[in-house]
Coordinates of C-alpha atoms in Angstrom, one line a residue:
X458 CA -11.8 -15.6 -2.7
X459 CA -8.9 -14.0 -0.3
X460 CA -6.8 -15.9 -2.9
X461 CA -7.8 -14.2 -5.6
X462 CA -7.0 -16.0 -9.3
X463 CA -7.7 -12.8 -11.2
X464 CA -5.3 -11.0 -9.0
X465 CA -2.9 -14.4 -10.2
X466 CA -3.5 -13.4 -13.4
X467 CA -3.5 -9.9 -13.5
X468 CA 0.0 -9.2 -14.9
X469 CA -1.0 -11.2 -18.0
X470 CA 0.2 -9.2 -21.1
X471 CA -1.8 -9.4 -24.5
X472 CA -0.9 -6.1 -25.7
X473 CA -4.5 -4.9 -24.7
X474 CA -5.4 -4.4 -21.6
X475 CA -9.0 -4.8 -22.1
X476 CA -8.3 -8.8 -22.7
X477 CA -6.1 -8.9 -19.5
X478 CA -9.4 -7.3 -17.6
X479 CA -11.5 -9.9 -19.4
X480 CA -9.0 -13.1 -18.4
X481 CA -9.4 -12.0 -14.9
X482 CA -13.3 -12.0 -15.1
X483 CA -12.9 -15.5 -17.0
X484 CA -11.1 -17.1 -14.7
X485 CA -13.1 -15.9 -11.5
X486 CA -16.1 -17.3 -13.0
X487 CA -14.4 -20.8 -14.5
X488 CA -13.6 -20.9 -10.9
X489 CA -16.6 -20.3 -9.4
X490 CA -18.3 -23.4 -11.5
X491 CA -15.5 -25.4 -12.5
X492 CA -17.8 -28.4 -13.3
X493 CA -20.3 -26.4 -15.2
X494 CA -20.1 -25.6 -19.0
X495 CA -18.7 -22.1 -19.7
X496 CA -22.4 -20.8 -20.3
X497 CA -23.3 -21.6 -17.2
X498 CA -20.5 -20.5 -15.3
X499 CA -20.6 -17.6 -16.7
X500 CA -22.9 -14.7 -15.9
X501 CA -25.4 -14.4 -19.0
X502 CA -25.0 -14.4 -23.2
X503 CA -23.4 -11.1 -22.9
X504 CA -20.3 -12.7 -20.7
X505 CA -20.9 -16.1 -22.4
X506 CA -19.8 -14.6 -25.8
X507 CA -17.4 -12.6 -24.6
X508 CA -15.7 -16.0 -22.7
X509 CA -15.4 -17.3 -26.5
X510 CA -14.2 -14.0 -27.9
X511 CA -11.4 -14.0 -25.4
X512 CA -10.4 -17.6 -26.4
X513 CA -10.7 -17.3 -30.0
X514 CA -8.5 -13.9 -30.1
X515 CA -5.7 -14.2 -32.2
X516 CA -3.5 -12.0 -29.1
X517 CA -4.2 -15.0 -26.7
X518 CA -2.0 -18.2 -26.4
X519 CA -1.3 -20.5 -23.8
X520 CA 1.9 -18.9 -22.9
X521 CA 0.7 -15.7 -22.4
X522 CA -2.6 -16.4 -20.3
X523 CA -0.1 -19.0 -17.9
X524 CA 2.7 -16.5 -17.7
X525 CA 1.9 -14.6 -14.3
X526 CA 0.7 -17.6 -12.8
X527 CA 4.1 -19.0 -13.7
X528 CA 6.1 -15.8 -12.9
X529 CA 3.8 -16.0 -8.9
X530 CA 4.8 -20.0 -8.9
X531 CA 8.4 -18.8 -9.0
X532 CA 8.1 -16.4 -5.8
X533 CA 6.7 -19.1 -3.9
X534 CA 9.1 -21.7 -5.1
X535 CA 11.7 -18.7 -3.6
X536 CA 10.2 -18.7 -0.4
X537 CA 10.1 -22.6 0.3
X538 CA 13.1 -24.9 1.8
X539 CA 12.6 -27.3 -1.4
X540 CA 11.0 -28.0 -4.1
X541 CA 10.1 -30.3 -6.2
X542 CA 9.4 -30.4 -9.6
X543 CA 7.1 -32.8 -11.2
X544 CA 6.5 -33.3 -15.4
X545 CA 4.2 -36.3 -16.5
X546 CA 2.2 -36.7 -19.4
X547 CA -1.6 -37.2 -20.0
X548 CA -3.7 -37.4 -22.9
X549 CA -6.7 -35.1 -23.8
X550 CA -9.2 -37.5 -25.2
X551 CA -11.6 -34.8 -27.6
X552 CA -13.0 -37.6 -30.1
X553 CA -16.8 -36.4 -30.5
X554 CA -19.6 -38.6 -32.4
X555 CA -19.9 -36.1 -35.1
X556 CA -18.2 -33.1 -36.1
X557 CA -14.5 -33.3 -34.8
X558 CA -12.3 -30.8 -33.1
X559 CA -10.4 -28.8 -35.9
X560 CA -6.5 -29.7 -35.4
X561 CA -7.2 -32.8 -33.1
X562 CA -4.5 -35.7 -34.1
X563 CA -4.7 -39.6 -33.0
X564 CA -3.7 -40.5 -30.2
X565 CA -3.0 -44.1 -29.8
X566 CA -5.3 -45.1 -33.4
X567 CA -6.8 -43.1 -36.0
X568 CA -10.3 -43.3 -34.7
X569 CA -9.5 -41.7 -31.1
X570 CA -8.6 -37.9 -31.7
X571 CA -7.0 -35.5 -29.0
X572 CA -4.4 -33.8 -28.0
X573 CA -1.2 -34.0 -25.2
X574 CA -1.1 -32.3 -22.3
X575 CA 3.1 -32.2 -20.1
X576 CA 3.2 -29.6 -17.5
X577 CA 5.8 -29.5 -14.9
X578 CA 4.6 -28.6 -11.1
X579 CA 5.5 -27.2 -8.7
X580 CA 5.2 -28.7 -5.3
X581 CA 7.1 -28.0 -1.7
X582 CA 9.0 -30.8 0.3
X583 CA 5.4 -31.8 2.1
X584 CA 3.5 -32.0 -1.0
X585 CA 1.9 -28.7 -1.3
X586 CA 1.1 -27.6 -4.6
X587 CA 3.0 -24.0 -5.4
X588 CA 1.4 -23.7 -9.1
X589 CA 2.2 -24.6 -12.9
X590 CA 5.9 -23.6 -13.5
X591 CA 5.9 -25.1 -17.6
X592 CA 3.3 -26.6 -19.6
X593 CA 3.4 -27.8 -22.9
X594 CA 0.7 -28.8 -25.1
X595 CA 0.8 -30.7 -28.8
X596 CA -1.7 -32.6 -31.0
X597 CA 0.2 -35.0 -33.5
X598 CA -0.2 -35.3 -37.5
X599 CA 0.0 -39.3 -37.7
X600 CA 0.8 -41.7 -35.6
X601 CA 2.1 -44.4 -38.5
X602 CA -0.5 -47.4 -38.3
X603 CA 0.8 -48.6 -41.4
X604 CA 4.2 -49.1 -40.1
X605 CA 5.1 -53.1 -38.9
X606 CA 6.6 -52.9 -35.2
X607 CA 10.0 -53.3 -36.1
X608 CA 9.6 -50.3 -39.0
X609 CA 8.4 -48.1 -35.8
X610 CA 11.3 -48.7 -34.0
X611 CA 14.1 -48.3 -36.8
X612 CA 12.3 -45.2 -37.7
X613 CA 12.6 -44.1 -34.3
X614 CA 16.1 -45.3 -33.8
X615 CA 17.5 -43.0 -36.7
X616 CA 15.3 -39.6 -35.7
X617 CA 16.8 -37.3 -33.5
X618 CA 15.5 -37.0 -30.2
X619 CA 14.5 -33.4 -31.1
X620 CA 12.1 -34.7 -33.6
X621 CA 10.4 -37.2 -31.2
X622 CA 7.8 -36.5 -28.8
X623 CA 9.8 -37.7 -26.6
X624 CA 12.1 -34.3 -26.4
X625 CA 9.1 -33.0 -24.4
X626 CA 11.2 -34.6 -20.9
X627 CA 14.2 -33.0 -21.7
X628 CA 12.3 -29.8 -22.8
X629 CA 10.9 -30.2 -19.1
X630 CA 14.3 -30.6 -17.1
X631 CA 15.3 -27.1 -19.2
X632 CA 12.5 -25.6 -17.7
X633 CA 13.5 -26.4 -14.0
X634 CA 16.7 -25.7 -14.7
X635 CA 15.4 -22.2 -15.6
X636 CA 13.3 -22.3 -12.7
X637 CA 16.4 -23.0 -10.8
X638 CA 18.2 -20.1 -11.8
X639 CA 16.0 -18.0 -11.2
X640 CA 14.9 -19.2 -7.5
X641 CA 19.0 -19.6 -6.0
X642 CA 18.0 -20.2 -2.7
X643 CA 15.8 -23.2 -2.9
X644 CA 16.9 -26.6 -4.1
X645 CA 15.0 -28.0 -6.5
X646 CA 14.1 -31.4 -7.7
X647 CA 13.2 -32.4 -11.0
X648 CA 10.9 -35.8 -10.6
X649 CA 9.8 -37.9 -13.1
X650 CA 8.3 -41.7 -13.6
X651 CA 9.7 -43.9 -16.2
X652 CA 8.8 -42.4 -19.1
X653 CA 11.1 -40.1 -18.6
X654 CA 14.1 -42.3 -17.9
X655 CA 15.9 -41.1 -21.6
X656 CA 19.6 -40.9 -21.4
X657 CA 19.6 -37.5 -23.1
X658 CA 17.3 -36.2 -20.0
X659 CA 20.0 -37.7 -17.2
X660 CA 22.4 -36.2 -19.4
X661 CA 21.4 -32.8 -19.7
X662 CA 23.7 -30.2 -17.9
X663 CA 22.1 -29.0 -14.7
X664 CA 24.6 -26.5 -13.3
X665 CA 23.5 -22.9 -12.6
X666 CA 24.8 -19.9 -11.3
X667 CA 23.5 -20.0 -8.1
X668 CA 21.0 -22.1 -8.2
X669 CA 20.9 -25.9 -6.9
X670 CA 19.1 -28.6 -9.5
X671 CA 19.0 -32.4 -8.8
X672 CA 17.2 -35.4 -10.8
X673 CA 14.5 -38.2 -9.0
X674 CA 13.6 -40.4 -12.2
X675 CA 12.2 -43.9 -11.9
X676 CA 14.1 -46.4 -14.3
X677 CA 12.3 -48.8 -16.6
X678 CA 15.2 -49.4 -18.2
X679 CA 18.1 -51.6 -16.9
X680 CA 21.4 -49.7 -18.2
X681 CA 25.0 -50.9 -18.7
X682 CA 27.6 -49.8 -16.7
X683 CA 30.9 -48.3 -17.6
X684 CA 33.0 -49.3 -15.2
X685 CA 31.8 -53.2 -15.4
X686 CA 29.9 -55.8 -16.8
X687 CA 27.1 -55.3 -14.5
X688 CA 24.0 -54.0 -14.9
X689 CA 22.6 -51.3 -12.7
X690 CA 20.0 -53.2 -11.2
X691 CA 22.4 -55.9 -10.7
X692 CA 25.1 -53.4 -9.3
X693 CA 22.1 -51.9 -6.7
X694 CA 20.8 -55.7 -5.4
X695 CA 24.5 -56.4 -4.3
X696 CA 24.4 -53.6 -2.0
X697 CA 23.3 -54.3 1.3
X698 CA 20.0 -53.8 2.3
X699 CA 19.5 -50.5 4.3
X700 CA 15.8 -50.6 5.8
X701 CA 13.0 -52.0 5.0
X702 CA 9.5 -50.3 5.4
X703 CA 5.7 -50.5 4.7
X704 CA 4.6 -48.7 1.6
X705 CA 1.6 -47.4 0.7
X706 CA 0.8 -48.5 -3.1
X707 CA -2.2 -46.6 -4.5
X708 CA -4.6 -48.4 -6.8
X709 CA -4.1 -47.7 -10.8
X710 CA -5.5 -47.4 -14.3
X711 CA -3.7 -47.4 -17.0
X712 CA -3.0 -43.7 -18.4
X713 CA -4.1 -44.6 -22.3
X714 CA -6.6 -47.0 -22.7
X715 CA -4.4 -49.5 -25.1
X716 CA -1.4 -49.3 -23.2
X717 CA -0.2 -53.1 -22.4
X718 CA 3.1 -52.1 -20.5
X719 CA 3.4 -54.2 -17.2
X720 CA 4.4 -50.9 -15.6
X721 CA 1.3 -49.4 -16.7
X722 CA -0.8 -52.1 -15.9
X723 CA -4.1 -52.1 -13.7
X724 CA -3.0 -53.1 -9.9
X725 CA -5.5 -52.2 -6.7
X726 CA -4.2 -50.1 -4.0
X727 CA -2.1 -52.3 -0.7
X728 CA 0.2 -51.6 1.5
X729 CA 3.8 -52.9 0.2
X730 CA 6.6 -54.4 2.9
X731 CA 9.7 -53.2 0.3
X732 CA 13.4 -53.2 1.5
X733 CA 15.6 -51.0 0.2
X734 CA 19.3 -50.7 -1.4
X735 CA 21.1 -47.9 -2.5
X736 CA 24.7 -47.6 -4.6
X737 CA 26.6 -45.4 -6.8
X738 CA 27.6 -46.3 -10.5
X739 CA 28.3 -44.8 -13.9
X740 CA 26.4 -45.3 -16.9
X741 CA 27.5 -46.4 -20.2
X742 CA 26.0 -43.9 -22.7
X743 CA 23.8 -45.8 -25.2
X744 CA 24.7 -45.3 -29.0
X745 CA 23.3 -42.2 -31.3
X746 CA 23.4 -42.0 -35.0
X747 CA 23.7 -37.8 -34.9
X748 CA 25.6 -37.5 -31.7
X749 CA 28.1 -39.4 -29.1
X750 CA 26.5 -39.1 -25.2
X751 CA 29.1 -38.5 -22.1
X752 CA 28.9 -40.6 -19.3
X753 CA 27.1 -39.7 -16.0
X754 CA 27.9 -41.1 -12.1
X755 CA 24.4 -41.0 -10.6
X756 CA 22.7 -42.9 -7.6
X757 CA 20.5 -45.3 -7.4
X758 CA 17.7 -46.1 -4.6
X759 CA 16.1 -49.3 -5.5
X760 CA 13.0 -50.2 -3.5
X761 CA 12.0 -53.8 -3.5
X762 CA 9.1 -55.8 -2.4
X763 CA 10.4 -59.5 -1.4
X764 CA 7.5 -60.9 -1.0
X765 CA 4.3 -59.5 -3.1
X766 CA 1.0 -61.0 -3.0
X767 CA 0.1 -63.9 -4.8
X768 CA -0.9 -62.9 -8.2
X769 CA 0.3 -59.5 -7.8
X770 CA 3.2 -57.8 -9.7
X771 CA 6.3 -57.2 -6.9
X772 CA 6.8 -53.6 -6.6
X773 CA 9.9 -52.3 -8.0
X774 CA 11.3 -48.6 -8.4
X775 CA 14.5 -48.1 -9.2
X776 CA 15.2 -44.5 -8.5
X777 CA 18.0 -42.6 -10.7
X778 CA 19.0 -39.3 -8.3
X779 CA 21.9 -37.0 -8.0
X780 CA 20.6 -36.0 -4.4
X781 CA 23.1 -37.7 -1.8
X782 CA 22.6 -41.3 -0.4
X783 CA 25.9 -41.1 2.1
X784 CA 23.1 -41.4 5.2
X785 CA 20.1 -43.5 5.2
X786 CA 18.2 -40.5 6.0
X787 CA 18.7 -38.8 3.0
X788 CA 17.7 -42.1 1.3
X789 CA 14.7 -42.4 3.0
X790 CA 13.6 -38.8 2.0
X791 CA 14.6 -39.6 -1.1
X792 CA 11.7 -42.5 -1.1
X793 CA 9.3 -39.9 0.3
X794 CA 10.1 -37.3 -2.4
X795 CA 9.5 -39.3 -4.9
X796 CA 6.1 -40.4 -3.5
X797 CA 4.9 -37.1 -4.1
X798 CA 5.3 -37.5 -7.4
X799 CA 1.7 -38.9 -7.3
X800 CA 0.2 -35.7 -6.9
X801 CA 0.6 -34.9 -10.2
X802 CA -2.0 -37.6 -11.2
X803 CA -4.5 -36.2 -8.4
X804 CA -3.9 -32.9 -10.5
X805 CA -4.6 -34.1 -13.5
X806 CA -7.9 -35.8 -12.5
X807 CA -9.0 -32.3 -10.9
X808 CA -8.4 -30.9 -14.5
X809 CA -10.7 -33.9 -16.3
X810 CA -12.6 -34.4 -13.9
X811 CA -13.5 -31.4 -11.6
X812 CA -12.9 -29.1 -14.6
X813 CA -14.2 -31.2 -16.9
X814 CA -11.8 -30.1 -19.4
X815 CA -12.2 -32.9 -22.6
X816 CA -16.2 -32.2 -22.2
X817 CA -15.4 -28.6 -23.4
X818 CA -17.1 -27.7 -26.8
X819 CA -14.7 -26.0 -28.9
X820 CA -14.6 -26.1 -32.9
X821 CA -10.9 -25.6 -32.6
X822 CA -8.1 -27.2 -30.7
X823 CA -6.1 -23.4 -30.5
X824 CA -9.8 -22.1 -28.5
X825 CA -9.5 -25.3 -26.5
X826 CA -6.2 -25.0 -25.4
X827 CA -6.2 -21.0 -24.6
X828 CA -9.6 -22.7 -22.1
X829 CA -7.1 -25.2 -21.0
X830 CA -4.4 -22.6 -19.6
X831 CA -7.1 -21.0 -18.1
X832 CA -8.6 -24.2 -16.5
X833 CA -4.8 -25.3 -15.3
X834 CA -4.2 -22.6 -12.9
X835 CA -8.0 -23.7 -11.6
X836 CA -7.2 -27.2 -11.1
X837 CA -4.0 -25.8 -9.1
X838 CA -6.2 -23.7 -6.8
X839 CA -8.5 -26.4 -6.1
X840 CA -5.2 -28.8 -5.2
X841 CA -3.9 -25.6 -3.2
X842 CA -6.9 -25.2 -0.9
X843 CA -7.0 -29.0 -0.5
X844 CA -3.4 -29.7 0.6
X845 CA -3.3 -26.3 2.3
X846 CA -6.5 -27.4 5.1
X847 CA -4.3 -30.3 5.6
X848 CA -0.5 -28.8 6.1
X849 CA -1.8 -25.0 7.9
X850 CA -5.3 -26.4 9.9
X851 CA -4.9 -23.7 12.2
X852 CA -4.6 -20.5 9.6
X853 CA -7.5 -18.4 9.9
X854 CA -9.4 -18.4 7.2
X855 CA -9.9 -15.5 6.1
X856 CA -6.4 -15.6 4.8
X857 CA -8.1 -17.7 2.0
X858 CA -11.9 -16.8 1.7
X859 CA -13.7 -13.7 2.1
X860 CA -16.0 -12.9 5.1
X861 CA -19.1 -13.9 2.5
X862 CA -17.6 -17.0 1.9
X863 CA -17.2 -18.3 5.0
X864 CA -19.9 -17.0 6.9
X865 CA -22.8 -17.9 4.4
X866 CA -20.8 -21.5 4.4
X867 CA -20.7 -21.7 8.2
X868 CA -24.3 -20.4 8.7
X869 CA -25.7 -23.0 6.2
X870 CA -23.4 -25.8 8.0
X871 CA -23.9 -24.9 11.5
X872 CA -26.7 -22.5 11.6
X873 CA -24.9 -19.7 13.5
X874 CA -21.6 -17.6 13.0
X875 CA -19.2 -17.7 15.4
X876 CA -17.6 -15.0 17.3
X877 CA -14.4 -14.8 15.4
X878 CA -13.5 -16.7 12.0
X879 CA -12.9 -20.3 12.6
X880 CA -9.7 -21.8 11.4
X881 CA -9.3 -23.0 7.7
X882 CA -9.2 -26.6 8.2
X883 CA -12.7 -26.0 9.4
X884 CA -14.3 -24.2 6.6
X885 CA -12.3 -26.1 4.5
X886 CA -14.2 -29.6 6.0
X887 CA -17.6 -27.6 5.7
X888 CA -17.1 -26.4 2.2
X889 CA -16.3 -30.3 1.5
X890 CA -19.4 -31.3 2.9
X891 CA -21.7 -29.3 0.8
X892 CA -20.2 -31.8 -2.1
X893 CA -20.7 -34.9 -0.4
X894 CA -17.9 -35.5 2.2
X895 CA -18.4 -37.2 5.2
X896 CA -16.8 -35.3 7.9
X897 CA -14.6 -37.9 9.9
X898 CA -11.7 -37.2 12.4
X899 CA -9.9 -39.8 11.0
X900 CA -10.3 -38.4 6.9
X901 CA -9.5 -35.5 5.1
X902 CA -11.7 -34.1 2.4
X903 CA -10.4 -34.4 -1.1
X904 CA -10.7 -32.6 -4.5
X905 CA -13.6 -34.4 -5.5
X906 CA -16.0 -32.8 -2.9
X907 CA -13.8 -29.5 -2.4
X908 CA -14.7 -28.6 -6.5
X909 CA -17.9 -29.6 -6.2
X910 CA -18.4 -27.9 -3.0
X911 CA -16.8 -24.7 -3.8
X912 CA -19.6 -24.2 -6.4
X913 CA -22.3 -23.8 -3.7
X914 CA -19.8 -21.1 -2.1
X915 CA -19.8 -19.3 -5.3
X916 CA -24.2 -19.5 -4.6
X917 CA -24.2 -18.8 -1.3
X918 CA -21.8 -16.0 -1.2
X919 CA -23.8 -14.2 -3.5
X920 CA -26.8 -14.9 -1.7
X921 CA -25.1 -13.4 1.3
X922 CA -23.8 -10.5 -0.1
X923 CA -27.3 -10.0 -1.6
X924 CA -29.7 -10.7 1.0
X925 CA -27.8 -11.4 3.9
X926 CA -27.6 -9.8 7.8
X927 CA -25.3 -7.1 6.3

């Protein structure tokens, strides 16, 4: 395609450039067929073995295959007005009915074997995907089943943070501070759901040279204040209520299976009538064994709903920012930033789902996760091409796909070419049709249909190119 993902890639450095020229073959074809098995995707037993050669090579890790993708992430984080940056967790679930994955550990019981996946991504102020900035990746040992509840938590009360998994949030706010360092003249936003509200994360420096970094975590927890005996949801209800407005609330499934948290729990999509509040308070740092915490003045956005269906569960997020809140505009983009945050669950559906990523057959979790850098940057494209129909309709497309692509596309669609190339939006819609989409004014296609339709591209480009009017 025009935006080619072994060109992405094409820097990557294994010490052997034969294995960079082989990554870029790799990850054209994973592309091509991203639902499809790696034999079929690829093009024969001759390519098919040397896919599993590549990802069994003791030269290739994670890091390196996701490093140029990461170093062209940065340039176009540089040339956007904002970013933000997005880490959330989600589990890998590789428990097969006989032989196991090799280096697999439990994930929430013994029985269920996987591994983690926490990238952080990269997305502009309108939600448009810029690419994988960080990833990290991690299988555990044990999980302690034996332990009583209260055991768990004293064990986890006296171990550092640096020994918990847990360490993987702070570990991700490093990394866009990095990012942030490196990219001066773009502010960026590290955004985060509650899991990642750990007062070691909002206390983690964030000053750079030049650079500008700024934290958008939900709370789940309420925290003491310094200052007074309030809480800091108490502190933010006092203050008066700003706007109110309708929110959309997206349907949800809990992320692992056996989690019971109410903020985790199952809810269907509707449209929320919230009001919102907004104050300024400092927190009381909670007490460490190993270490003493300094306090930290941050804002907080709280957004309410008064009135929540019956038998539904109010919405409620507390946001915990450093980004300004003296105008209610900057509040209200505040709300909006954060609801982009979702688009890091689309992408991680695109990576099970459209990549089919915890169907891969791999003996070894090291094999698997060299397949899983590879499969990342895919999942990104896919989300790219997606939100980019949507945000630039009226590029041309051949700014994206190659004269094959969207000729044998719009010749299959519409049964004649046009007389110059049509806009992307366009092929963009056709493309989504060959994988079920019904084209509607009032819709936009969405990953689902763009994976599977780019497949039939990959067919009828070649087609084209073999047998077509050229």
């Amino acid at each position: 395609m025009g935006l080619s993902l072994s060109a992405e890639v094409g820097n990557a450095r294994f010490g052997d450039q034969r294995l960079t020229r082989r990554l870029g073959k790799i990850i054209d074809e994973l592309e091509a067929k991203p639902t499809m098995s790696v034999p079929a995707a690829t093009r024969g037993r001759a390519e098919m073995e040397a896919a599993y050669r590549f990802f069994d090579n003791p030269k290739v890790s994670p890091e390196r295959i996701q490093q140029p993708h990461i170093e062209a992430t940065r340039q176009r984080i540089a040339q956007s007005d904002v970013v933000l940056l997005v880490q959330d967790t989600t589990e890998l679930d590789l428990t097969r009915p006989k032989q196991q994955v090799v280096g697999a550990g439990p994930l929430e019981r013994d029985n269920r074997l996987g591994a983690f996946l926490h990238p952080l991504v990269a997305f502009d102020g309108d939600g448009l995907p810029l690419g994988v900035a960080w990833q990290k990746s991690w299988a555990r040992d044990e999980i302690g089943t034996k332990l009583t509840a209260k055991q768990r938590r004293d064990r986890l009360r006296k171990t550092p943070i640096e020994e918990k998994e847990s360490i993987r949030w702070v570990e991700g706010i490093r990394a866009a501070r990095e990012v942030a360092e490196t990219c001066p003249g773009t502010p960026c936003i590290c955004v985060a759901d509650s899991e990642a509200d750990i007062y070691e994360l909002l206390s983690e420096p964030r000053s750079t040279r030049d650079g500008q970094l700024h934290l958008l975590i939900r709370a789940c927890q309420d925290r003491a204040l310094s200052d007074c005996h309030e809480s800091s949801l108490e502190a933010v209800r006092k203050a008066a209520c700003l706007y109110r407005c309708s929110v959309n609330i997206s349907a949800r499934e809990p992320k692992i299976k056996s989690d019971t948290r109410k903020r985790r729990e199952r809810r269907e999509a509707r449209i929320a009538e919230v009001e919102v509040r907004a104050t300024t308070v400092t927190l009381r740092p909670p007490h460490r064994p190993d270490r003493k915490l300094p306090q930290v003045t941050v804002n907080l956005v709280l957004v309410e709903e008064a009135k929540p269906p019956e038998g539904e569960t109010p919405i409620q997020w507390l946001l915990v920012t450093t980004l300004p809140i003296s105008q209610s505009e900057q509040i209200r983009q505040i709300v909006c930033y954060y609801c982009i945050r979702w688009q890091i669950e689309i992408y991680f559906r695109t990576l099970k789902s459209g990549c089919r990523i915890e169907e891969r057959q791999f003996e070894k979790l090291d094999r698997l996760l060299n397949c899983l850098a590879v499969y990342s940057i895919v999942a990104w494209k896919i989300m790219y091409l997606c939100r980019l129909g949507r945000e630039c309709p009226d590029l041309d497309c051949e700014v994206i796909f190659e004269p094959s692509e969207w000729k044998s596309v719009y010749m299959t669609v519409r049964q004649e070419l046009p007389p110059k190339p049509p806009r992307l939006n366009e092929i963009i819609r056709m493309i989504a049709t060959l994988g079920g989409y019904v084209d509607r004014r009032s819709t936009q296609p969405g990953p689902q249909t763009l994976w599977l339709g780019l497949q039939r591209v990959h067919d009828l480009s070649t087609a084209w190119e073999s047998f077509g009017p050229a």
